[in-house]
PDB file of C-alpha atoms in Angstrom:
ATOM      1  CA  MET A1292     -67.818  58.943  40.156  1.00  0.00           C
ATOM      2  CA  SER A1293     -65.258  59.224  43.165  1.00  0.00           C
ATOM      3  CA  ARG A1294     -64.282  63.067  44.325  1.00  0.00           C
ATOM      4  CA  LYS A1295     -60.425  61.068  43.460  1.00  0.00           C
ATOM      5  CA  SER A1296     -61.545  59.996  40.175  1.00  0.00           C
ATOM      6  CA  ASN A1297     -63.269  64.249  39.301  1.00  0.00           C
ATOM      7  CA  MET A1298     -60.231  65.060  40.524  1.00  0.00           C
ATOM      8  CA  ILE A1299     -57.778  63.191  37.459  1.00  0.00           C
ATOM      9  CA  LEU A1300     -60.032  63.707  35.068  1.00  0.00           C
ATOM     10  CA  ARG A1301     -60.550  67.629  35.527  1.00  0.00           C
ATOM     11  CA  ASN A1302     -57.196  67.389  35.634  1.00  0.00           C
ATOM     12  CA  MET A1303     -56.124  65.119  32.575  1.00  0.00           C
ATOM     13  CA  ILE A1304     -58.853  67.883  30.414  1.00  0.00           C
ATOM     14  CA  LEU A1305     -57.631  70.472  31.838  1.00  0.00           C
ATOM     15  CA  ILE A1306     -53.997  68.463  29.820  1.00  0.00           C
ATOM     16  CA  LEU A1307     -55.625  68.067  27.335  1.00  0.00           C
ATOM     17  CA  LEU A1308     -56.745  71.467  26.803  1.00  0.00           C
ATOM     18  CA  LEU A1309     -53.637  72.809  27.006  1.00  0.00           C
ATOM     19  CA  ILE A1310     -51.652  70.266  25.056  1.00  0.00           C
ATOM     20  CA  THR A1311     -54.372  71.125  22.218  1.00  0.00           C
ATOM     21  CA  ILE A1312     -53.690  74.850  22.620  1.00  0.00           C
ATOM     22  CA  SER A1313     -50.481  75.477  22.754  1.00  0.00           C
ATOM     23  CA  ILE A1314     -50.570  73.198  19.000  1.00  0.00           C
ATOM     24  CA  ILE A1315     -52.579  75.359  17.551  1.00  0.00           C
ATOM     25  CA  LYS A1316     -51.493  78.461  18.483  1.00  0.00           C
ATOM     26  CA  PRO A1317     -47.835  78.940  18.077  1.00  0.00           C
ATOM     27  CA  PRO A1318     -45.653  80.071  20.827  1.00  0.00           C
ATOM     28  CA  LEU A1319     -46.300  84.355  21.445  1.00  0.00           C
ATOM     29  CA  SER A1320     -42.323  85.428  19.927  1.00  0.00           C
ATOM     30  CA  ARG A1321     -41.339  89.510  20.442  1.00  0.00           C
ATOM     31  CA  PRO A1322     -41.387  91.266  17.182  1.00  0.00           C
ATOM     32  CA  GLY A1323     -38.242  92.495  17.319  1.00  0.00           C
ATOM     33  CA  ASP A1324     -36.663  88.996  17.718  1.00  0.00           C
ATOM     34  CA  GLN A1325     -36.229  87.938  13.787  1.00  0.00           C
ATOM     35  CA  ALA A1326     -35.665  91.995  12.692  1.00  0.00           C
ATOM     36  CA  ILE A1327     -32.396  92.523  10.767  1.00  0.00           C
ATOM     37  CA  SER A1328     -30.687  95.200   8.723  1.00  0.00           C
ATOM     38  CA  LEU A1329     -30.483  95.675   5.197  1.00  0.00           C
ATOM     39  CA  LYS A1330     -27.091  94.140   4.123  1.00  0.00           C
ATOM     40  CA  GLU A1331     -28.567  90.575   6.099  1.00  0.00           C
ATOM     41  CA  ALA A1332     -31.888  90.681   4.300  1.00  0.00           C
ATOM     42  CA  ILE A1333     -30.155  91.253   0.904  1.00  0.00           C
ATOM     43  CA  ARG A1334     -27.474  87.906   1.770  1.00  0.00           C
ATOM     44  CA  ARG A1335     -30.455  85.996   2.880  1.00  0.00           C
ATOM     45  CA  ALA A1336     -32.289  86.752  -0.920  1.00  0.00           C
ATOM     46  CA  TYR A1337     -29.722  86.213  -2.270  1.00  0.00           C
ATOM     47  CA  PRO A1338     -29.432  82.263  -2.967  1.00  0.00           C
ATOM     48  CA  ALA A1339     -33.092  82.387  -4.092  1.00  0.00           C
ATOM     49  CA  ALA A1340     -32.061  85.099  -6.600  1.00  0.00           C
ATOM     50  CA  LEU A1341     -28.918  82.980  -7.428  1.00  0.00           C
ATOM     51  CA  ALA A1342     -31.232  80.272  -7.724  1.00  0.00           C
ATOM     52  CA  TRP A1343     -33.715  81.915 -10.321  1.00  0.00           C
ATOM     53  CA  ARG A1344     -30.622  83.428 -12.892  1.00  0.00           C
ATOM     54  CA  LYS A1345     -26.940  83.139 -11.839  1.00  0.00           C
ATOM     55  CA  SER A1346     -26.698  86.563 -13.431  1.00  0.00           C
ATOM     56  CA  SER A1347     -29.491  88.872 -10.947  1.00  0.00           C
ATOM     57  CA  GLU A1348     -27.875  90.964  -9.123  1.00  0.00           C
ATOM     58  CA  LEU A1349     -30.111  93.070  -7.113  1.00  0.00           C
ATOM     59  CA  ALA A1350     -31.585  96.049  -7.867  1.00  0.00           C
ATOM     60  CA  TYR A1351     -33.527  97.943  -5.598  1.00  0.00           C
ATOM     61  CA  ALA A1352     -34.772  97.331  -1.405  1.00  0.00           C
ATOM     62  CA  VAL A1353     -37.605  98.628   0.464  1.00  0.00           C
ATOM     63  CA  SER A1354     -38.058  97.718   4.472  1.00  0.00           C
ATOM     64  CA  THR A1355     -42.079  96.335   4.670  1.00  0.00           C
ATOM     65  CA  GLU A1356     -44.286  96.221   7.782  1.00  0.00           C
ATOM     66  CA  PRO A1357     -47.521  94.899   6.398  1.00  0.00           C
ATOM     67  CA  GLY A1358     -50.443  95.413   8.468  1.00  0.00           C
ATOM     68  CA  LYS A1359     -48.526  95.852  11.350  1.00  0.00           C
ATOM     69  CA  ASN A1360     -49.505  98.228  13.577  1.00  0.00           C
ATOM     70  CA  VAL A1361     -47.173 101.060  14.639  1.00  0.00           C
ATOM     71  CA  ALA A1362     -47.470 100.114  18.097  1.00  0.00           C
ATOM     72  CA  GLU A1363     -46.393  96.529  17.892  1.00  0.00           C
ATOM     73  CA  GLY A1364     -43.833  95.150  15.772  1.00  0.00           C
ATOM     74  CA  ASN A1365     -40.410  96.027  15.318  1.00  0.00           C
ATOM     75  CA  LYS A1366     -40.762 100.302  14.242  1.00  0.00           C
ATOM     76  CA  GLY A1367     -37.313  99.698  12.614  1.00  0.00           C
ATOM     77  CA  ILE A1368     -35.509 102.767  14.288  1.00  0.00           C
ATOM     78  CA  ASN A1369     -31.682 100.787  15.050  1.00  0.00           C
ATOM     79  CA  GLY A1370     -31.642 100.124  11.830  1.00  0.00           C
ATOM     80  CA  ARG A1371     -33.539  95.921  11.614  1.00  0.00           C
ATOM     81  CA  LYS A1372     -36.772  95.674  10.263  1.00  0.00           C
ATOM     82  CA  THR A1373     -38.947  91.722  10.522  1.00  0.00           C
ATOM     83  CA  ASP A1374     -39.881  92.179   6.685  1.00  0.00           C
ATOM     84  CA  TRP A1375     -38.389  93.344   3.607  1.00  0.00           C
ATOM     85  CA  ASN A1376     -38.905  93.160  -0.429  1.00  0.00           C
ATOM     86  CA  ILE A1377     -35.900  93.301  -2.590  1.00  0.00           C
ATOM     87  CA  VAL A1378     -35.989  93.298  -5.908  1.00  0.00           C
ATOM     88  CA  PHE A1379     -32.959  91.231  -8.167  1.00  0.00           C
ATOM     89  CA  THR A1380     -32.632  91.820 -12.118  1.00  0.00           C
ATOM     90  CA  ASP A1381     -31.222  90.403 -14.445  1.00  0.00           C
ATOM     91  CA  VAL A1382     -29.190  92.709 -16.301  1.00  0.00           C
ATOM     92  CA  MET A1383     -30.374  90.102 -20.181  1.00  0.00           C
ATOM     93  CA  SER A1384     -33.239  90.297 -19.903  1.00  0.00           C
ATOM     94  CA  GLY A1385     -34.792  93.341 -17.370  1.00  0.00           C
ATOM     95  CA  GLN A1386     -36.154  90.996 -15.876  1.00  0.00           C
ATOM     96  CA  ASN A1387     -36.966  91.252 -11.691  1.00  0.00           C
ATOM     97  CA  LEU A1388     -37.619  88.725  -9.331  1.00  0.00           C
ATOM     98  CA  TRP A1389     -38.777  89.932  -6.622  1.00  0.00           C
ATOM     99  CA  VAL A1390     -38.435  87.189  -2.549  1.00  0.00           C
ATOM    100  CA  ALA A1391     -40.059  89.102   0.186  1.00  0.00           C
ATOM    101  CA  VAL A1392     -37.865  88.639   3.686  1.00  0.00           C
ATOM    102  CA  ARG A1393     -40.846  88.220   6.526  1.00  0.00           C
ATOM    103  CA  ASN A1394     -40.037  87.662   9.775  1.00  0.00           C
ATOM    104  CA  GLY A1395     -36.405  87.432   9.234  1.00  0.00           C
ATOM    105  CA  GLN A1396     -36.461  84.474   6.354  1.00  0.00           C
ATOM    106  CA  PRO A1397     -37.226  84.396   2.445  1.00  0.00           C
ATOM    107  CA  GLU A1398     -40.648  83.506   2.460  1.00  0.00           C
ATOM    108  CA  TYR A1399     -41.218  83.691  -1.375  1.00  0.00           C
ATOM    109  CA  SER A1400     -40.532  84.292  -4.554  1.00  0.00           C
ATOM    110  CA  HIS A1401     -41.807  86.696  -7.965  1.00  0.00           C
ATOM    111  CA  GLU A1402     -40.474  87.145 -11.199  1.00  0.00           C
ATOM    112  CA  VAL A1403     -42.341  90.899 -11.970  1.00  0.00           C
ATOM    113  CA  SER A1404     -41.770  93.249 -14.426  1.00  0.00           C
ATOM    114  CA  MET A1405     -41.534  96.434 -12.327  1.00  0.00           C
ATOM    115  CA  GLY A1406     -38.665  98.608 -14.462  1.00  0.00           C
ATOM    116  CA  HIS A1407     -35.695  98.124 -11.991  1.00  0.00           C
ATOM    117  CA  THR A1408     -32.549  96.597 -14.228  1.00  0.00           C
ATOM    118  CA  ASN A1409     -29.821  98.840 -12.318  1.00  0.00           C
ATOM    119  CA  PRO A1410     -27.661  97.244 -10.633  1.00  0.00           C
ATOM    120  CA  ILE A1411     -27.095  97.754  -7.580  1.00  0.00           C
ATOM    121  CA  LYS A1412     -23.368  96.996  -6.091  1.00  0.00           C
ATOM    122  CA  SER A1413     -22.409  95.382  -3.040  1.00  0.00           C
ATOM    123  CA  SER A1414     -19.672  96.991  -2.804  1.00  0.00           C
ATOM    124  CA  ASP A1415     -21.629  99.972  -2.996  1.00  0.00           C
ATOM    125  CA  LEU A1416     -23.326  99.295   0.129  1.00  0.00           C
ATOM    126  CA  ARG A1417     -20.439 100.894   2.244  1.00  0.00           C
ATOM    127  CA  TYR A1418     -23.792 101.652   5.114  1.00  0.00           C
ATOM    128  CA  ASP A1419     -25.934  99.650   6.056  1.00  0.00           C
ATOM    129  CA  SER A1420     -29.829 100.112   7.770  1.00  0.00           C
ATOM    130  CA  ILE A1421     -28.064 100.075  11.018  1.00  0.00           C
ATOM    131  CA  SER A1422     -24.533 102.239  10.687  1.00  0.00           C
ATOM    132  CA  VAL A1423     -26.712 105.237   8.612  1.00  0.00           C
ATOM    133  CA  ILE A1424     -29.125 105.182  12.196  1.00  0.00           C
ATOM    134  CA  SER A1425     -25.425 106.588  13.615  1.00  0.00           C
ATOM    135  CA  ILE A1426     -25.087 108.708  11.535  1.00  0.00           C
ATOM    136  CA  LEU A1427     -28.485 110.464  11.391  1.00  0.00           C
ATOM    137  CA  LYS A1428     -28.204 110.548  15.211  1.00  0.00           C
ATOM    138  CA  SER A1429     -25.100 111.903  15.309  1.00  0.00           C
ATOM    139  CA  GLY A1430     -25.800 115.415  13.471  1.00  0.00           C
ATOM    140  CA  GLN A1431     -29.163 117.282  13.383  1.00  0.00           C
ATOM    141  CA  HIS A1432     -31.063 115.124  11.166  1.00  0.00           C
ATOM    142  CA  TRP A1433     -32.383 112.229  14.093  1.00  0.00           C
ATOM    143  CA  ASP A1434     -36.092 113.849  14.066  1.00  0.00           C
ATOM    144  CA  ARG A1435     -36.301 111.760  17.038  1.00  0.00           C
ATOM    145  CA  PRO A1436     -38.551 108.983  14.940  1.00  0.00           C
ATOM    146  CA  ALA A1437     -41.532 106.659  16.478  1.00  0.00           C
ATOM    147  CA  LYS A1438     -40.838 104.740  13.242  1.00  0.00           C
ATOM    148  CA  ILE A1439     -38.497 103.643  10.342  1.00  0.00           C
ATOM    149  CA  HIS A1440     -38.621 102.727   7.163  1.00  0.00           C
ATOM    150  CA  PHE A1441     -36.081 101.796   4.916  1.00  0.00           C
ATOM    151  CA  GLU A1442     -35.505 102.115   1.020  1.00  0.00           C
ATOM    152  CA  LEU A1443     -32.243 101.364  -1.436  1.00  0.00           C
ATOM    153  CA  ILE A1444     -32.837 102.252  -4.866  1.00  0.00           C
ATOM    154  CA  TYR A1445     -30.625 103.461  -8.118  1.00  0.00           C
ATOM    155  CA  ASN A1446     -31.117 106.872  -8.506  1.00  0.00           C
ATOM    156  CA  GLN A1447     -28.169 108.145 -10.283  1.00  0.00           C
ATOM    157  CA  SER A1448     -26.723 106.714  -8.509  1.00  0.00           C
ATOM    158  CA  PRO A1449     -27.642 103.923  -5.270  1.00  0.00           C
ATOM    159  CA  LEU A1450     -29.457 106.175  -3.031  1.00  0.00           C
ATOM    160  CA  LEU A1451     -30.623 105.040   0.789  1.00  0.00           C
ATOM    161  CA  ARG A1452     -33.738 106.560   1.557  1.00  0.00           C
ATOM    162  CA  VAL A1453     -34.180 106.645   5.452  1.00  0.00           C
ATOM    163  CA  TYR A1454     -38.091 107.838   6.308  1.00  0.00           C
ATOM    164  CA  GLN A1455     -38.059 108.627   9.732  1.00  0.00           C
ATOM    165  CA  THR A1456     -42.163 109.361  10.768  1.00  0.00           C
ATOM    166  CA  ASN A1457     -42.624 110.455  14.335  1.00  0.00           C
ATOM    167  CA  ARG A1458     -45.494 110.157  16.518  1.00  0.00           C
ATOM    168  CA  ASP A1459     -47.445 113.839  14.772  1.00  0.00           C
ATOM    169  CA  ALA A1460     -47.387 111.516  11.606  1.00  0.00           C
ATOM    170  CA  GLY A1461     -45.103 113.978  10.165  1.00  0.00           C
ATOM    171  CA  THR A1462     -42.330 112.619   8.230  1.00  0.00           C
ATOM    172  CA  THR A1463     -38.795 113.444   7.543  1.00  0.00           C
ATOM    173  CA  ILE A1464     -36.666 111.908   4.294  1.00  0.00           C
ATOM    174  CA  THR A1465     -32.846 111.772   4.244  1.00  0.00           C
ATOM    175  CA  TRP A1466     -31.026 109.909   1.289  1.00  0.00           C
ATOM    176  CA  ILE A1467     -27.709 109.510   2.174  1.00  0.00           C
ATOM    177  CA  ASP A1468     -24.731 107.654   0.317  1.00  0.00           C
ATOM    178  CA  PRO A1469     -24.627 103.926   0.712  1.00  0.00           C
ATOM    179  CA  ARG A1470     -21.197 104.053  -0.243  1.00  0.00           C
ATOM    180  CA  SER A1471     -19.538 106.979   1.078  1.00  0.00           C
ATOM    181  CA  GLY A1472     -22.139 107.542   4.193  1.00  0.00           C
ATOM    182  CA  HIS A1473     -22.610 111.030   3.242  1.00  0.00           C
ATOM    183  CA  ILE A1474     -26.451 112.796   3.570  1.00  0.00           C
ATOM    184  CA  VAL A1475     -27.774 114.140  -0.287  1.00  0.00           C
ATOM    185  CA  LEU A1476     -30.976 115.306   0.956  1.00  0.00           C
ATOM    186  CA  ASN A1477     -32.666 115.937   4.333  1.00  0.00           C
ATOM    187  CA  ARG A1478     -36.014 117.199   3.559  1.00  0.00           C
ATOM    188  CA  ASN A1479     -39.535 117.466   6.337  1.00  0.00           C
ATOM    189  CA  GLY A1480     -43.169 116.217   4.262  1.00  0.00           C
ATOM    190  CA  THR A1481     -45.846 114.501   4.337  1.00  0.00           C
ATOM    191  CA  VAL A1482     -45.508 110.764   1.873  1.00  0.00           C
ATOM    192  CA  ASN A1483     -48.474 110.371   0.038  1.00  0.00           C
TER     193      ASN A1483
END
């Protein structure tokens, strides 16, 4: 083969190799691209709950980052996370539907018995994960976190717990009333 033929063949192989790699390996996306707020995660999960039971209501929500290194991914410092678990309840049966939101989109759901039977009304969520960050920063409750985790629970009334983990692995837990934005409890400690 001539030198020109070898060069063309080599270039064709290189192009085919690059095409193969691009097909096999999806393009990298920045970790924060799909990060959404608590309210947005609930809104996106709600159609799965309605398909499960027309009378389903929100019962619990928690941000998750399974298997992700603290140094990578979205750390929640802006009030947005990529992964959420949203739990809905059917008050009549006591059953729960768990909807996993991954990379900002509902990925799967399962009917489970979790004991979350007290519904949380959407009108009780006046303050979202984004707005509670502003509340924490405006007072003396900002711990310069390396990572933030959110949990919406019902404990006699709806409460939004914010876990701030600092660089020394110390954790500050702040309980916020999502209806009023008032800080109910703020304490330092470790979470096991």
